[in-house]
mmCIF file of C-alpha atoms and ligand atoms in Angstrom:
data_model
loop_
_atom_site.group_PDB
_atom_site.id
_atom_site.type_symbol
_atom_site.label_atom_id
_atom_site.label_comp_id
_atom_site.label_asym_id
_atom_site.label_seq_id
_atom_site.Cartn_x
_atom_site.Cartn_y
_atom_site.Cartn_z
ATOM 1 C CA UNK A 220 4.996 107.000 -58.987
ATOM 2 C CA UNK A 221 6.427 103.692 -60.589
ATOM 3 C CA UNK A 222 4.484 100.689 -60.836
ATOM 4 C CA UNK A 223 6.398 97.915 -62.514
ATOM 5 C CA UNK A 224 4.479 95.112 -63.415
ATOM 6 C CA UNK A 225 6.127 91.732 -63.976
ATOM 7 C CA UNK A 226 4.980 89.333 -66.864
ATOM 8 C CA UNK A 227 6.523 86.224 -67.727
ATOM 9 C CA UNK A 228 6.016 86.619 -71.566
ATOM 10 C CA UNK A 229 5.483 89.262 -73.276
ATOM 11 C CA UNK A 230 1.791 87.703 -74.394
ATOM 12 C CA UNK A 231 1.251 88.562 -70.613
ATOM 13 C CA UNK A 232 2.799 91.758 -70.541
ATOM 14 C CA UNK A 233 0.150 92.815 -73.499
ATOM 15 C CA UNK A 234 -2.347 91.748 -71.748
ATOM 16 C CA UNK A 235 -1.632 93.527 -68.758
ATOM 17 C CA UNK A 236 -0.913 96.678 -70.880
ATOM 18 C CA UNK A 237 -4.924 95.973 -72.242
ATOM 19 C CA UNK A 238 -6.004 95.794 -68.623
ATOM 20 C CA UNK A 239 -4.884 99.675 -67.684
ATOM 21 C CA UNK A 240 -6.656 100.770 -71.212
ATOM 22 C CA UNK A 241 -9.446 99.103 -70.404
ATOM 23 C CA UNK A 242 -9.951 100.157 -66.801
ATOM 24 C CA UNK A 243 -9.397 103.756 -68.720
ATOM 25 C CA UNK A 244 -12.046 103.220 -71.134
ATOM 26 C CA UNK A 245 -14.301 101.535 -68.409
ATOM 27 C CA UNK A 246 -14.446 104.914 -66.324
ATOM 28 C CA UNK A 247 -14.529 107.518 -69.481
ATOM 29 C CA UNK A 248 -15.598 106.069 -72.793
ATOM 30 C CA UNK A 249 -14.988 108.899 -74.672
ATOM 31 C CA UNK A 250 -10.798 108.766 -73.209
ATOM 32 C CA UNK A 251 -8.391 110.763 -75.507
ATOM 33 C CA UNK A 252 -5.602 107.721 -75.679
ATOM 34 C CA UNK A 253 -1.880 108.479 -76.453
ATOM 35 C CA UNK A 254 -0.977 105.633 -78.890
ATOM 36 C CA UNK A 255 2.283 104.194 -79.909
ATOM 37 C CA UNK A 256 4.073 101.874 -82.372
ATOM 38 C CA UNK A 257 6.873 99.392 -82.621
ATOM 39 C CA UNK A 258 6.524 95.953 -81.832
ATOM 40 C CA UNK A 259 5.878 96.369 -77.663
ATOM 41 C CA UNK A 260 2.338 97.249 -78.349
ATOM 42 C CA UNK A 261 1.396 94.576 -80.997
ATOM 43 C CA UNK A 262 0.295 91.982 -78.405
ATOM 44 C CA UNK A 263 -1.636 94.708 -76.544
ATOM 45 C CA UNK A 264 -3.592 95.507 -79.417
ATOM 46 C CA UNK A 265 -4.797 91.986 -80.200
ATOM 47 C CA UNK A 266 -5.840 91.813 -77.058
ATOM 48 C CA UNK A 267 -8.255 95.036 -76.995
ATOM 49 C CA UNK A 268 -9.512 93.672 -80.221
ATOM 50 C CA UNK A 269 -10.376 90.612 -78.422
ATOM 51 C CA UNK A 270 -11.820 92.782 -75.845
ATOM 52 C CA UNK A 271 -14.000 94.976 -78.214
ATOM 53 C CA UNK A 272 -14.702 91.712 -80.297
ATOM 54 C CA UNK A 273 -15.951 90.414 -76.550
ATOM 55 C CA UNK A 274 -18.345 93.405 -76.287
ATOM 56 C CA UNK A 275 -15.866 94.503 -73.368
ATOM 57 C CA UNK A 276 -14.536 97.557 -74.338
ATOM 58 C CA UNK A 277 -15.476 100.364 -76.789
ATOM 59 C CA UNK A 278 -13.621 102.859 -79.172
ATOM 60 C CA UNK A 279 -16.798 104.532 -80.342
ATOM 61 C CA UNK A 280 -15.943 107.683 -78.357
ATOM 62 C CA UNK A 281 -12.012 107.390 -78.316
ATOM 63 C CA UNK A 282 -10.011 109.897 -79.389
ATOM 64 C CA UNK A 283 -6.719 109.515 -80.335
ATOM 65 C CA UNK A 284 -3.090 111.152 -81.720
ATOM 66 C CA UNK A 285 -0.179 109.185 -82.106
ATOM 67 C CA UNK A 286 3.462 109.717 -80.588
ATOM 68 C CA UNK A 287 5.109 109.939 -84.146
ATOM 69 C CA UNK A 288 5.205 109.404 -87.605
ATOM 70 C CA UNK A 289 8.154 108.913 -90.379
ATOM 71 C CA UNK A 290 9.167 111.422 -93.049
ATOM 72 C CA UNK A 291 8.314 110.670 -96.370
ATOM 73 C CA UNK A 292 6.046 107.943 -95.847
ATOM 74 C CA UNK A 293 2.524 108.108 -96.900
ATOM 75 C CA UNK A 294 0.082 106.347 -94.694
ATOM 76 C CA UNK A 295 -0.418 103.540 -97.171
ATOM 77 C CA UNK A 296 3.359 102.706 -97.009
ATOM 78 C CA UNK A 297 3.491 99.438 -94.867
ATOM 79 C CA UNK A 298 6.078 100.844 -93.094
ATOM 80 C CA UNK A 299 4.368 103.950 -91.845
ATOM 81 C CA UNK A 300 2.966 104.102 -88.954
ATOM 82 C CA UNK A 301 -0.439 105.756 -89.823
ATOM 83 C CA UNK A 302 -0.218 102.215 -91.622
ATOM 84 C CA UNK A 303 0.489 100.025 -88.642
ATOM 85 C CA UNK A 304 -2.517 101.786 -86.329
ATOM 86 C CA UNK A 305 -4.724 101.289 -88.977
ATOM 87 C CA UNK A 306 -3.612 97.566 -89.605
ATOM 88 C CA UNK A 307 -3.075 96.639 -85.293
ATOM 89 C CA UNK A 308 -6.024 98.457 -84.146
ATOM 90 C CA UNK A 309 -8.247 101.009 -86.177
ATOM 91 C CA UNK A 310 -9.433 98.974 -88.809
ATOM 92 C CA UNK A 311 -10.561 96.217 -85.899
ATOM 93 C CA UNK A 312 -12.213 98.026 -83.327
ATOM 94 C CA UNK A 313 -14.904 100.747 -83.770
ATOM 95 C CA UNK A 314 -12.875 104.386 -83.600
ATOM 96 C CA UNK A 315 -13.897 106.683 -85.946
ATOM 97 C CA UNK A 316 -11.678 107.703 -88.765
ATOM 98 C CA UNK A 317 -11.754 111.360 -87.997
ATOM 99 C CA UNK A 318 -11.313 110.641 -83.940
ATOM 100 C CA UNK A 319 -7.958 109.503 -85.165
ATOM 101 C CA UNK A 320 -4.559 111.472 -85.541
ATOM 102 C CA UNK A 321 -0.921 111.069 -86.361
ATOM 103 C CA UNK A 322 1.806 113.656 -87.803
ATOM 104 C CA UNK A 323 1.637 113.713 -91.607
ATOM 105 C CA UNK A 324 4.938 112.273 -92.657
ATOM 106 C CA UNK A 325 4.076 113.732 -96.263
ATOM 107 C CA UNK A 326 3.452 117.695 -95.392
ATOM 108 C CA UNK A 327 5.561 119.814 -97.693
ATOM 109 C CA UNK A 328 6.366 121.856 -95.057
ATOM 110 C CA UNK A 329 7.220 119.953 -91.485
ATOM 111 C CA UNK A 330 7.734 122.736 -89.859
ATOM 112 C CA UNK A 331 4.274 123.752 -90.006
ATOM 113 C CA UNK A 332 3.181 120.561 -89.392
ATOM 114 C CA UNK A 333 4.454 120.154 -85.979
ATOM 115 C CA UNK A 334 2.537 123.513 -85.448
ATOM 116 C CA UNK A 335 -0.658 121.651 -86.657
ATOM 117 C CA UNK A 336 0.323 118.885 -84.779
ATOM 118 C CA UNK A 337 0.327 120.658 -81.541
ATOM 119 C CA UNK A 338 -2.854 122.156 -81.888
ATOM 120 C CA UNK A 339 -4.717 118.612 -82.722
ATOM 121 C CA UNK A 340 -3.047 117.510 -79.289
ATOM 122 C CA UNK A 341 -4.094 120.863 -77.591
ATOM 123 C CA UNK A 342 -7.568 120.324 -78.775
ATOM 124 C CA UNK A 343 -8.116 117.308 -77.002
ATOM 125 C CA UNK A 344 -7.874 118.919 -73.502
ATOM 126 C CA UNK A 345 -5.425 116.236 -72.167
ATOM 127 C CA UNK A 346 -4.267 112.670 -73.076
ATOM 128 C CA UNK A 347 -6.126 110.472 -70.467
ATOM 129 C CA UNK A 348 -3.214 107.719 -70.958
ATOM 130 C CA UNK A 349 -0.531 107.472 -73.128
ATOM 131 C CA UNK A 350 1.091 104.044 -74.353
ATOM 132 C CA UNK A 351 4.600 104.224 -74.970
ATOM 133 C CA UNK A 352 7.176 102.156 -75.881
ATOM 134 C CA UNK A 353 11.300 102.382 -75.243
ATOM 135 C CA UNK A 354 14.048 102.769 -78.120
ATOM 136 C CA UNK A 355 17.557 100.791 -77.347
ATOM 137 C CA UNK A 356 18.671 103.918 -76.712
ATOM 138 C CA UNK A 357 16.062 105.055 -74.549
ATOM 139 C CA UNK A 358 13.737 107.023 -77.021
ATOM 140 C CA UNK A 359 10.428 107.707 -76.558
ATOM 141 C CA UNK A 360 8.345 108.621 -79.218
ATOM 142 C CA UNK A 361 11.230 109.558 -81.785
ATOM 143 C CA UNK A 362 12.723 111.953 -79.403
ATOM 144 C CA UNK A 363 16.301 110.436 -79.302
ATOM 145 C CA UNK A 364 19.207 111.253 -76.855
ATOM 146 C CA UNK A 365 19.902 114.639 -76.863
ATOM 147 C CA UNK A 366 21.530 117.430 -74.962
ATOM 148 C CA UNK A 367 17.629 119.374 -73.925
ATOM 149 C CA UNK A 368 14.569 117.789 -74.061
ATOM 150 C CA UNK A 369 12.316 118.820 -76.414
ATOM 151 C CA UNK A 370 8.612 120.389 -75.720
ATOM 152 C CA UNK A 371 6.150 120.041 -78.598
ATOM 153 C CA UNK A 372 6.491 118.200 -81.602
ATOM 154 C CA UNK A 373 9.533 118.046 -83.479
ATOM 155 C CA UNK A 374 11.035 117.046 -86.628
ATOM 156 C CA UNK A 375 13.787 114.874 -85.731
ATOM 157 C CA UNK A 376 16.904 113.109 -87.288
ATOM 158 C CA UNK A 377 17.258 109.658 -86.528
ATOM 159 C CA UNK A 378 20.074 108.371 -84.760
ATOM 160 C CA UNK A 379 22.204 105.278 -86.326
ATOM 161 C CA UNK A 380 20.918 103.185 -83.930
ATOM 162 C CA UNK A 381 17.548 103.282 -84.195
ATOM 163 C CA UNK A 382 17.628 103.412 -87.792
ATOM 164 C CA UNK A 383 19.655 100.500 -87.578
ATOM 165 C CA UNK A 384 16.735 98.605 -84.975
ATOM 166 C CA UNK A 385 14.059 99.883 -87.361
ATOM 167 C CA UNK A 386 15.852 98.757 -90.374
ATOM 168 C CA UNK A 387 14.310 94.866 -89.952
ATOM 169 C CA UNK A 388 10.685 96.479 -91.178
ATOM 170 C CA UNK A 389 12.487 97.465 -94.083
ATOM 171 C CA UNK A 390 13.995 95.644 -97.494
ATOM 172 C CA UNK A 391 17.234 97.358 -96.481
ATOM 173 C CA UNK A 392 18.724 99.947 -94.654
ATOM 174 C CA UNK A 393 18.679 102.609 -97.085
ATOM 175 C CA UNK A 394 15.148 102.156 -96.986
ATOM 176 C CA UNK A 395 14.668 103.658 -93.296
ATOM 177 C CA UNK A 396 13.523 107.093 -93.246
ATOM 178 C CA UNK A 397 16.450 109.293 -91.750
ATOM 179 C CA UNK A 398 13.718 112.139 -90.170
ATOM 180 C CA UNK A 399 10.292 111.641 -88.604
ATOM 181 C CA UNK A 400 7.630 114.005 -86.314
ATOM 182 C CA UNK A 401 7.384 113.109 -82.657
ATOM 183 C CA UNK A 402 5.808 114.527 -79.932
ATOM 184 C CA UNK A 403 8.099 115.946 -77.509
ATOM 185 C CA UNK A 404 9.210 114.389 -74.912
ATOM 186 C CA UNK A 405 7.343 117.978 -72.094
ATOM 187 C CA UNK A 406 4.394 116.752 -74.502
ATOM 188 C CA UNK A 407 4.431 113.351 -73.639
ATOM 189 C CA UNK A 408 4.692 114.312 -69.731
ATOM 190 C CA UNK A 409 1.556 116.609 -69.748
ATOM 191 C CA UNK A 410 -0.657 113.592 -69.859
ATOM 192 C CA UNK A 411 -2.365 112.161 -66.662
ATOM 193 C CA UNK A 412 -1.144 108.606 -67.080
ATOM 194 C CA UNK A 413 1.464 106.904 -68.683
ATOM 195 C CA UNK A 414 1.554 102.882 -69.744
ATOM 196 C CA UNK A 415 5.495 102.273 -70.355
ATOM 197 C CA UNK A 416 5.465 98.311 -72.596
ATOM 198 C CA UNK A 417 8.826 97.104 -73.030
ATOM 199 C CA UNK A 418 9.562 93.953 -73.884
ATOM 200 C CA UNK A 419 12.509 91.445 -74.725
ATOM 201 C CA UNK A 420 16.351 91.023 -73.501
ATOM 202 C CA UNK A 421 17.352 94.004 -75.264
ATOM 203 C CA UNK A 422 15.149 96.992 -73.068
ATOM 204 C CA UNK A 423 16.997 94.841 -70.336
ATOM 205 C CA UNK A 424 19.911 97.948 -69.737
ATOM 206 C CA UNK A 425 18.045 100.560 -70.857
ATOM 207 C CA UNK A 426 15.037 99.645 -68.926
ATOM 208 C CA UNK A 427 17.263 100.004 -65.817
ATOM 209 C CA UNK A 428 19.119 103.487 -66.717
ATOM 210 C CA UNK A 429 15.846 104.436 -67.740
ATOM 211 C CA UNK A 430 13.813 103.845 -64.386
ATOM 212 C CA UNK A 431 16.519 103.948 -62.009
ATOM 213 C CA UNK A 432 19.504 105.933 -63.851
ATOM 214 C CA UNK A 433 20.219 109.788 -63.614
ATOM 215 C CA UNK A 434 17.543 111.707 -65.094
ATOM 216 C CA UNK A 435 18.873 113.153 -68.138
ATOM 217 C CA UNK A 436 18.451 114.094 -71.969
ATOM 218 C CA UNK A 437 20.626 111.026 -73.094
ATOM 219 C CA UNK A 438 18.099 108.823 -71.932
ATOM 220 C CA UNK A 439 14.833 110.637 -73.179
ATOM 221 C CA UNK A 440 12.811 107.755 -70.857
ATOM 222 C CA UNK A 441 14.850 108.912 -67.594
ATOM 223 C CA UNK A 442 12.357 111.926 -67.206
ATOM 224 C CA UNK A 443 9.718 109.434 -66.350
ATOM 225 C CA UNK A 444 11.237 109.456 -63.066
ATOM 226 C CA UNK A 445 9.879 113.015 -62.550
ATOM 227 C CA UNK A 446 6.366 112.190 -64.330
ATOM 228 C CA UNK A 447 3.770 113.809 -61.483
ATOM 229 C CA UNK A 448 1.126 111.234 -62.486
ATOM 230 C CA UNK A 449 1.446 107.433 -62.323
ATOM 231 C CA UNK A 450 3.701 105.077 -64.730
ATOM 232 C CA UNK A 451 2.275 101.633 -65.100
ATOM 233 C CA UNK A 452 5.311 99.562 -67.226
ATOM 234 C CA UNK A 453 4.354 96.450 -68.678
ATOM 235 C CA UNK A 454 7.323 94.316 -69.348
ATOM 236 C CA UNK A 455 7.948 90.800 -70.070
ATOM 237 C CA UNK A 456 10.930 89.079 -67.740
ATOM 238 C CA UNK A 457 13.381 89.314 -70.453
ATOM 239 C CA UNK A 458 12.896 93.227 -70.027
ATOM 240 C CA UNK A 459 12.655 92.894 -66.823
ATOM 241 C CA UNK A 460 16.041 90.650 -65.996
ATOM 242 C CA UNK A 461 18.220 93.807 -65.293
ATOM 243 C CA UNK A 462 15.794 95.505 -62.861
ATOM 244 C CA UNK A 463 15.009 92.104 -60.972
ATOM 245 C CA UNK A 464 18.450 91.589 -60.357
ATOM 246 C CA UNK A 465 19.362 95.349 -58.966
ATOM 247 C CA UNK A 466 15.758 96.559 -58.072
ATOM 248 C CA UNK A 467 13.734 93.048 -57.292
ATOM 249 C CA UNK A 468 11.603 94.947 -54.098
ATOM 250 C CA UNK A 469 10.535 97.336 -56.902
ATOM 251 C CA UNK A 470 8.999 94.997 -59.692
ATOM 252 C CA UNK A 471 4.961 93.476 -58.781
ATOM 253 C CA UNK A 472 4.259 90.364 -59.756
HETATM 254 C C1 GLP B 645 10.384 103.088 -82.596
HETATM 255 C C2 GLP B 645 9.244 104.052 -82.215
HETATM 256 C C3 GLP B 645 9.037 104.122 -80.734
HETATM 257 C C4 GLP B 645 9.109 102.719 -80.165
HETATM 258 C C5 GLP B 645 10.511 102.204 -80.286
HETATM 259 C C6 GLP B 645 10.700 100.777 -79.794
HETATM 260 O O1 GLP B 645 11.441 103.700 -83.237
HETATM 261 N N1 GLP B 645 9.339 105.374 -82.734
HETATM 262 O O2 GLP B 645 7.815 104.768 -80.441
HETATM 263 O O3 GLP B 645 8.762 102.725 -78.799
HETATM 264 O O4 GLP B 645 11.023 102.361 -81.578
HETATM 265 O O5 GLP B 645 10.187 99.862 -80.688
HETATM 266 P P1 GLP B 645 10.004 98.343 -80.383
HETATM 267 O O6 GLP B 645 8.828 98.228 -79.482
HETATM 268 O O7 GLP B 645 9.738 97.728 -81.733
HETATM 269 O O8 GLP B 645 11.254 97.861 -79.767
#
């Protein structure tokens, strides 16, 4: 099932998207969360900081592994996104270190990694929610458009586009890492809730094709449609504006 939840901004939607962690937290403190990067889940963050800052919420018995991580970054690089949880959320709140996990970008050997990578996720006996966000081509985690969907964790090459979107965290474009380690997308759908943030004009399309499209490898996202669990998305209007228009019984305000 597909809940869409309407925001006006995408402050709102962030807030919203803190709400479903929180009720998560609220009923199993020691909740295995799937995280996620990219600038959807920035205002979400802030806001369970707030929370946890409130005395609301606690990570003390979190767990957590991130969707993906780029090649060749170490997780000192700003750009990395070992980098970004620490700097949005780990550093603020009260996980510990070792609770935490993300691909190494750095591991000689990638291959293997994704092997490791797998087992850290298998160890946690199921993601109790996991946050994701949507590419402009309808990635999720770094599994782009593709001709299969992929299980486990992967070491995948970046399409133009996204390194193209991605390129405005970087000097320049060269800059962008061409490869990165993602969950897979049969990964993604094995845990028991999924929080979907998209936000801004330009998830408007996708959003759609995603949600409502064919189900298919070219839009990674589509296989939400078959997710057995429920699918909370957190969008802001501007993400929204396609689906209202075609879809308008199926958005909650
Ligand atoms: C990145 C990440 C994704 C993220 C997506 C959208 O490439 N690998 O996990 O969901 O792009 O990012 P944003 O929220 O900044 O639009």
């Amino acid at each position: 099932m597909i809940k869409i939840i309407y925001s006006e901004t995408a402050h709102d939607a962030g807030i919203r998207g803190a709400e479903v962690i929180s009720e998560v937290l609220a009923s199993k403190k020691n909740a295995v969360l799937g995280l996620a990067t990219g600038s959807s889940p920035v205002g979400m963050y802030t806001e369970l900081i707030r929370r946890y800052n409130a005395g609301e919420i606690s990570f003390a018995e979190v767990k957590s592994v991130n969707l993906d991580e780029y090649v060749g970054l170490s997780a000192d690089h700003d750009q990395s996104y070992a980098y970004f949880m620490h700097h949005n959320l780990f550093d603020h709140v009260d996980i510990k270190e070792e609770n935490t996990n993300l691909p190494n970008g750095l591991a000689a050997d990638p291959v293997a990694e994704c092997a490791r990578y797998d087992a850290v996720v298998a160890s946690m006996g199921g993601v109790d929610i996991q946050v994701l966000g949507i590419g402009n081509n309808g990635h999720i985690g770094f599994n782009e458009p593709d001709t299969h969907f992929t299980k486990g964790t992967g070491l995948v090459n970046l399409t133009d586009s996204t390194i193209d979107a991605n390129a405005r965290f970087f000097e320049k474009r060269e800059d962008v890492p061409t490869q990165a380690l993602s969950m897979g997308v049969g990964q993604i759908m094995e845990a028991d809730k999924i929080l979907l943030l998209a936000m801004g004009r330009g998830k408007a399309e996708i959003l759609e094709r995603a949600l409502f499209g064919d189900v298919t490898p070219s839009v990674p996202a589509s296989i939400l449609q078959f997710f057995k669990g429920e699918v909370i998305v957190s969008a802001d209007k501007e993400a929204l504006s396609v689906i209202l228009e075609k879809h308008p019984e199926a958005v909650t305000r």
